[in-house]
CSV table of N, CA and C in Angstrom, one decimal:
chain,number,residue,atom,x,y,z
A,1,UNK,N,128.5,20.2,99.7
A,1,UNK,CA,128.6,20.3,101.1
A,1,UNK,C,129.3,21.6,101.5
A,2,UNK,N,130.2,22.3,100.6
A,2,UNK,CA,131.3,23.0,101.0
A,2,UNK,C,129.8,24.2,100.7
A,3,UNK,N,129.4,24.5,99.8
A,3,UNK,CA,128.5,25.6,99.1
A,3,UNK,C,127.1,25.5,100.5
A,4,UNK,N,127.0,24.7,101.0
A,4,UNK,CA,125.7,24.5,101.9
A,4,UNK,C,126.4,25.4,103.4
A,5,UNK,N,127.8,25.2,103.4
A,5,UNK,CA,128.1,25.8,104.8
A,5,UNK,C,128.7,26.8,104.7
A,6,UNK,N,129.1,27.6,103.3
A,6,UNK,CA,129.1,28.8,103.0
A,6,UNK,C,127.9,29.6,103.4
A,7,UNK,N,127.0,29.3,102.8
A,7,UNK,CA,125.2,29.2,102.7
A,7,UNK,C,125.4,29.7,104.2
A,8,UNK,N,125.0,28.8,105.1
A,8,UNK,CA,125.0,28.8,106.3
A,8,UNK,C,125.8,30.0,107.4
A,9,UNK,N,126.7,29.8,106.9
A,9,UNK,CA,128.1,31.0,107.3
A,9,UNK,C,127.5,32.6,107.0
A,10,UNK,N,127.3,32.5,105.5
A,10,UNK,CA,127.1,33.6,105.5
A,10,UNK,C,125.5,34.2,106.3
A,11,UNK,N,124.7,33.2,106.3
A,11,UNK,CA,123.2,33.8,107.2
A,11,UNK,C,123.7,34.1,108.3
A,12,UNK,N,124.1,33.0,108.8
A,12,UNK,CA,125.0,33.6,110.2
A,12,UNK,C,125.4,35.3,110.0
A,13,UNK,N,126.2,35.3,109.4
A,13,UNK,CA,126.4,36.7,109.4
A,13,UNK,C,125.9,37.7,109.2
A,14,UNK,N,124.6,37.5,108.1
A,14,UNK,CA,123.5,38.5,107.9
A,14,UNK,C,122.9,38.6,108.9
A,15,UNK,N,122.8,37.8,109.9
A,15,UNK,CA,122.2,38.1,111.1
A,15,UNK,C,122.4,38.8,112.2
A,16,UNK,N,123.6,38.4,112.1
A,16,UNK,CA,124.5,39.1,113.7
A,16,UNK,C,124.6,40.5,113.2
A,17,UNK,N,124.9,40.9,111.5
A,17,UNK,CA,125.1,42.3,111.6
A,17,UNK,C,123.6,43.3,111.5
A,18,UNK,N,122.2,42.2,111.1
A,18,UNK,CA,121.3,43.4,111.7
A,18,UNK,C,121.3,43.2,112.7
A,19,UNK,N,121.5,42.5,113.6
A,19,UNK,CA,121.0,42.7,115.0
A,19,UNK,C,122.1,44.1,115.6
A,20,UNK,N,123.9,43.9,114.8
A,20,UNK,CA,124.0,45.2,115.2
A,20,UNK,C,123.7,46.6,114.8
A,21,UNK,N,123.5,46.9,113.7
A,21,UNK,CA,122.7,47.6,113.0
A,21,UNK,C,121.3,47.9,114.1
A,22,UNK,N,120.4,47.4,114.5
A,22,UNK,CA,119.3,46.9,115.2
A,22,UNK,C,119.3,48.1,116.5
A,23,UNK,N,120.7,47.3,116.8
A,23,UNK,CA,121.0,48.2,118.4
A,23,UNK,C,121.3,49.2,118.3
A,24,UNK,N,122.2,50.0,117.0
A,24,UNK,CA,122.1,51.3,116.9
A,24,UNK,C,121.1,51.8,116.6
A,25,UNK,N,120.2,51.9,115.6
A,25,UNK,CA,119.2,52.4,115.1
A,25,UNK,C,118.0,52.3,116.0
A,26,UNK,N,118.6,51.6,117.6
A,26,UNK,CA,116.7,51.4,118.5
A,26,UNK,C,116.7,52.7,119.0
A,27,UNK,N,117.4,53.5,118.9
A,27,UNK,CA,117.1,54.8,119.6
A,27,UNK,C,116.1,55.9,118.8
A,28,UNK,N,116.0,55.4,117.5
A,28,UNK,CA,115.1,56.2,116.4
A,28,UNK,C,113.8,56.2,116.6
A,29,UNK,N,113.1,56.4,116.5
A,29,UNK,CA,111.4,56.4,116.1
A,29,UNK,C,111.2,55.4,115.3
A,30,UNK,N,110.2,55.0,115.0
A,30,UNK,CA,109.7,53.7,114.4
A,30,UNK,C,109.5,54.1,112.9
A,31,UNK,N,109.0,56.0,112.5
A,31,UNK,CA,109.7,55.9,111.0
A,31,UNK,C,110.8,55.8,110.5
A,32,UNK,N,111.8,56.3,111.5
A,32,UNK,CA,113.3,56.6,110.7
A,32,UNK,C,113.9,55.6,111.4
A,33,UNK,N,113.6,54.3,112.0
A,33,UNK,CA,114.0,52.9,112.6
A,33,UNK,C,113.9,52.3,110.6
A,34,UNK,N,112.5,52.5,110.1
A,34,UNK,CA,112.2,51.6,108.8
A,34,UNK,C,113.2,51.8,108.0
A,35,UNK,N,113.6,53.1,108.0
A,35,UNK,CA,114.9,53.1,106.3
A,35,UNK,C,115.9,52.5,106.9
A,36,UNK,N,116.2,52.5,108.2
A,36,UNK,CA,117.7,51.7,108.2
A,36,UNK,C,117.5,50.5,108.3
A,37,UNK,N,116.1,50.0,108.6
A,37,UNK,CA,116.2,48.2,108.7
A,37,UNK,C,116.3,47.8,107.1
A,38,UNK,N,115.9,48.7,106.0
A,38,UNK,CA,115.9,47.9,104.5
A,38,UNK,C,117.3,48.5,104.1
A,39,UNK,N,118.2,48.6,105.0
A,39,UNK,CA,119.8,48.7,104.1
A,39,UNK,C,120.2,47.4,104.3
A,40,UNK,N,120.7,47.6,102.9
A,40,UNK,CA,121.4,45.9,102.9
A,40,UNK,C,122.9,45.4,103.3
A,41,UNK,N,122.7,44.3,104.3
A,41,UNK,CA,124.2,44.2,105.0
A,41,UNK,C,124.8,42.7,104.0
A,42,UNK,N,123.7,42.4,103.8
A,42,UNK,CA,124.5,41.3,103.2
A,42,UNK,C,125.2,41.2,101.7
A,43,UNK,N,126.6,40.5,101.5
A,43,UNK,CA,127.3,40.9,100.2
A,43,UNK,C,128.3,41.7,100.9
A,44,UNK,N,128.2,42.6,102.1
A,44,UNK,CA,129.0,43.2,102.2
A,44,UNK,C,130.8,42.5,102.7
A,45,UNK,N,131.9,43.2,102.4
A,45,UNK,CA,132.9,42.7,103.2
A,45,UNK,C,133.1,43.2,105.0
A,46,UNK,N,133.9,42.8,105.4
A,46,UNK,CA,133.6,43.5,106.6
A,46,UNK,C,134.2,44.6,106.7
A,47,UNK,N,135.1,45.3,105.9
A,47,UNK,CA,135.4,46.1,105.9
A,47,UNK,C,134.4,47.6,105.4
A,48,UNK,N,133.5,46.9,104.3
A,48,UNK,CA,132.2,47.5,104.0
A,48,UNK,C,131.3,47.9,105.0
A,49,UNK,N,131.1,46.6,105.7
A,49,UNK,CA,130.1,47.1,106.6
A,49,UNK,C,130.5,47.9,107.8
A,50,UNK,N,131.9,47.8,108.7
A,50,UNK,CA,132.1,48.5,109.7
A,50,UNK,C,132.5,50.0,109.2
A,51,UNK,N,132.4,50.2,107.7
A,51,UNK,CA,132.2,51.4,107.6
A,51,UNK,C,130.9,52.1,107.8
A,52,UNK,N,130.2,50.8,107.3
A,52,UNK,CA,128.6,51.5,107.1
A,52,UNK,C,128.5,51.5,108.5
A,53,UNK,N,128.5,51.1,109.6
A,53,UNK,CA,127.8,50.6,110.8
A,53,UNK,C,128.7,52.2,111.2
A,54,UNK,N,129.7,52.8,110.9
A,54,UNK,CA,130.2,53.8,111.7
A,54,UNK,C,129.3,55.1,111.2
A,55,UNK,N,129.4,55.2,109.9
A,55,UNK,CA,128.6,55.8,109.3
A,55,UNK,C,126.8,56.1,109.9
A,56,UNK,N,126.4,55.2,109.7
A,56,UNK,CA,125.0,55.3,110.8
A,56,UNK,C,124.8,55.3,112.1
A,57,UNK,N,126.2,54.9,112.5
A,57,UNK,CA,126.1,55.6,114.1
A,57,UNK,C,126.5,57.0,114.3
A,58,UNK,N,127.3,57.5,113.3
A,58,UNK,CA,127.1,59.4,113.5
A,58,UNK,C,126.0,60.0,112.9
A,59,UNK,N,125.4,59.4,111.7
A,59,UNK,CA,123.8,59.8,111.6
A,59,UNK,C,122.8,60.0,112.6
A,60,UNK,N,123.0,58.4,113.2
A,60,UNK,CA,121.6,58.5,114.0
A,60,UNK,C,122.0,59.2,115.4
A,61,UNK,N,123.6,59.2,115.7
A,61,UNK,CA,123.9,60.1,117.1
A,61,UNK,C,123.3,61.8,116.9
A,62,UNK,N,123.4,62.2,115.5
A,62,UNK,CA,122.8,63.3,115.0
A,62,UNK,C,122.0,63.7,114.8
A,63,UNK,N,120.8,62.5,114.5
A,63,UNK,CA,119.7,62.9,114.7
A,63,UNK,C,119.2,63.1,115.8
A,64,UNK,N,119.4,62.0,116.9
A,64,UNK,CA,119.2,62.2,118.1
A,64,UNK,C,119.2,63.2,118.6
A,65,UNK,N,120.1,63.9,118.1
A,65,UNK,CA,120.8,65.5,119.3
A,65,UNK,C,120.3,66.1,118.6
A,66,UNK,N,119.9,66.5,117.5
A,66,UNK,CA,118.9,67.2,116.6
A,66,UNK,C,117.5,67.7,117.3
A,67,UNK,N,116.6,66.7,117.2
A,67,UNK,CA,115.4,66.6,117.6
A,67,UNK,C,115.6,66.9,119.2
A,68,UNK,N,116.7,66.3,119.9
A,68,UNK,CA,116.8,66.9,121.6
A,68,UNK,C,116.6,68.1,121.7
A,69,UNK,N,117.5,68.6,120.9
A,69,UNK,CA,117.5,70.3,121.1
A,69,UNK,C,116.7,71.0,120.5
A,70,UNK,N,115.3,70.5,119.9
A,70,UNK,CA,114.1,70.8,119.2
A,70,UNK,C,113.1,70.2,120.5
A,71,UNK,N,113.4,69.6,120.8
A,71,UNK,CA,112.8,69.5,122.0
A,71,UNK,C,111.5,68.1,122.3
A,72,UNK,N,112.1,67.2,120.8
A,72,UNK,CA,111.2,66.1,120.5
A,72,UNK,C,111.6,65.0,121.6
A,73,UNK,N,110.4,64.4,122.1
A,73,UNK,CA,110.8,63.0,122.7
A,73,UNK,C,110.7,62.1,122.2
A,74,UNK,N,111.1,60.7,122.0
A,74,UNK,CA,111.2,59.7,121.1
A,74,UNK,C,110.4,58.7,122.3
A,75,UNK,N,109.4,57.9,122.4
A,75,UNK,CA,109.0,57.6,123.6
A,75,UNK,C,107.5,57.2,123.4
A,76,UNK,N,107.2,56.2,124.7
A,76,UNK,CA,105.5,56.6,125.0
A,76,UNK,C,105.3,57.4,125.8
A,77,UNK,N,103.7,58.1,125.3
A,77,UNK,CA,103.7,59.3,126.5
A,77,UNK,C,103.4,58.5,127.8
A,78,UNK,N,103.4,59.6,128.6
A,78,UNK,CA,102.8,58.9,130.1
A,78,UNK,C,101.5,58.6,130.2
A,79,UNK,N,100.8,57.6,131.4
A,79,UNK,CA,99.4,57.5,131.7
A,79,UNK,C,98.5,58.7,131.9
A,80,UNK,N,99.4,59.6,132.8
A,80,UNK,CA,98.1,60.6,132.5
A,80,UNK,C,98.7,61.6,131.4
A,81,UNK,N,98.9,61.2,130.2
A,81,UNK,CA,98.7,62.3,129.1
A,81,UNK,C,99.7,63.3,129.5
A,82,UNK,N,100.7,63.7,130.1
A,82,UNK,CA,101.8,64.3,130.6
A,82,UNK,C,101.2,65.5,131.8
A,83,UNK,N,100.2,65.1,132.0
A,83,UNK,CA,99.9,66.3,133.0
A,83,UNK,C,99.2,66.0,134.0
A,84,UNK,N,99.8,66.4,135.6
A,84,UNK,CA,99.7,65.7,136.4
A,84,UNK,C,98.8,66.3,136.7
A,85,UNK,N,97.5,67.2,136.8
A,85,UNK,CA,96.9,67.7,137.4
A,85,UNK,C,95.4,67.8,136.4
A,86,UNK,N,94.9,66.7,136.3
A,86,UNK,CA,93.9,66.9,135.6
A,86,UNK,C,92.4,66.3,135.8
A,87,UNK,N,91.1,67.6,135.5
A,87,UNK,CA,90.1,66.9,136.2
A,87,UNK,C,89.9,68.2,137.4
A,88,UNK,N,91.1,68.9,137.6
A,88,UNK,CA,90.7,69.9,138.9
A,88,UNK,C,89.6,71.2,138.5
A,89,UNK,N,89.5,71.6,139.7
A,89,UNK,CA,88.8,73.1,139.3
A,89,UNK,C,89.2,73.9,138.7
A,90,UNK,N,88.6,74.7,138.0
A,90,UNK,CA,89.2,76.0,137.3
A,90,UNK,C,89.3,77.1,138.6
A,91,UNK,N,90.3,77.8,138.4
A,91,UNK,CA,90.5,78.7,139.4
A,91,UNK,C,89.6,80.0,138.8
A,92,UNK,N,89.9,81.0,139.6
A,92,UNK,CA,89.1,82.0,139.3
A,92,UNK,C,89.5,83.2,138.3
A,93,UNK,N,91.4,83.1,138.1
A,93,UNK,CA,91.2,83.8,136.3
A,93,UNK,C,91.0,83.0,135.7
A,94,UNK,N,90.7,81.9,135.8
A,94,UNK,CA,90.8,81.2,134.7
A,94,UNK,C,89.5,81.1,134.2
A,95,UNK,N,88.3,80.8,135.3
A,95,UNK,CA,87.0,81.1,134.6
A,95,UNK,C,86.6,82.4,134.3
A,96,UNK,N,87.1,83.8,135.3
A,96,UNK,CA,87.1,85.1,134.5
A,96,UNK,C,87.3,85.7,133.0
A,97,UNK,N,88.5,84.7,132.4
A,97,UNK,CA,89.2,84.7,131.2
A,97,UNK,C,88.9,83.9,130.5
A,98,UNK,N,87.8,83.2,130.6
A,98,UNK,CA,86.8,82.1,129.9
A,98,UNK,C,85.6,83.4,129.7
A,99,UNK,N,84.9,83.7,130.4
A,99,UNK,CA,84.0,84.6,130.8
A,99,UNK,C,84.2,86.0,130.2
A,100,UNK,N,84.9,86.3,129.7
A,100,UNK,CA,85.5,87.5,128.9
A,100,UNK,C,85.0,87.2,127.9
A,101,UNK,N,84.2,88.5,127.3
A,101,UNK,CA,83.3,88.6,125.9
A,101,UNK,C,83.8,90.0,125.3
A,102,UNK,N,84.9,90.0,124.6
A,102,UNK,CA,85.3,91.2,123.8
A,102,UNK,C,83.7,91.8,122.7
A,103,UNK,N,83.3,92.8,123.4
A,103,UNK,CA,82.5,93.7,122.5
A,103,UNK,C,81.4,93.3,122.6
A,104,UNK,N,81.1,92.5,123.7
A,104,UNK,CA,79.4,91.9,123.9
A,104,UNK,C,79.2,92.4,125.2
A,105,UNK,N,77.9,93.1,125.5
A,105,UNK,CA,77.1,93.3,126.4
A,105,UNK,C,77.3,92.4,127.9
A,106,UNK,N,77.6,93.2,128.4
A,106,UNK,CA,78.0,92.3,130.1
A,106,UNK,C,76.9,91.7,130.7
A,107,UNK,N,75.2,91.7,129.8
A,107,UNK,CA,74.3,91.2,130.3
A,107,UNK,C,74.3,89.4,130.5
A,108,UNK,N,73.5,88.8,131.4
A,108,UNK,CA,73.7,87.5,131.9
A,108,UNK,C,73.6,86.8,130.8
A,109,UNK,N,73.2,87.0,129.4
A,109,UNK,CA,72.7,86.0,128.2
A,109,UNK,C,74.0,85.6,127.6
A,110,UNK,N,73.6,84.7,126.9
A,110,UNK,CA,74.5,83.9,126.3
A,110,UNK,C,75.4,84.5,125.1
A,111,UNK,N,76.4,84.5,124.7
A,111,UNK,CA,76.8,85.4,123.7
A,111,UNK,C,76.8,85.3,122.2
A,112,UNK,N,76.2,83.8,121.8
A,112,UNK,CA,76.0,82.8,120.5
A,112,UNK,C,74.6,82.8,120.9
């Protein structure tokens, strides 16, 4: 009986600590989310693990600020594809500078 609610005790506790584990690591991307979900919490003392839990929270606060200042978003993109203006007309450098043929004849024909 005593060995069944050890048992028990301890799931309990493998549980609660990925879920905290869980909460730090949700700010990652879904690759670098996967290596922290296969670290093992269980076995640990608690003094083991509130080391490790500190430990991976100045990692992943560092990765975070890493990639910010690289200029990565962590995220879904938006509905329209991040750009609010699309589907419009081309303005007129823009089809001049489409229409530009470096070293081909300014005749109406095709340049291929």
């Amino acid at each position: 009986m005593s060995e069944r609610l050890d048992r028990m005790d301890s799931e309990r506790t493998t549980s609660s600590r990925k879920q905290q584990l869980s909460g730090i690591i949700a700010k990652l991307p879904e690759n670098l989310k996967k290596a922290y979900e296969r670290t093992p919490v269980d076995g640990l003392t608690d003094e083991q693990f509130n080391t490790l839990i500190g430990e991976v929270t100045t990692e992943v606060d560092g990765i975070v600020q890493a990639t910010q200042q690289k200029g990565a978003i962590f995220g879904r993109p938006s509905a329209t594809g991040g750009s609010g203006s699309q589907g419009g007309e081309l303005t007129k450098e823009q089809k001049d500078a489409i229409a530009h043929r470096d070293n081909k004849p300014a005749s109406g024909g095709q340049p291929f």
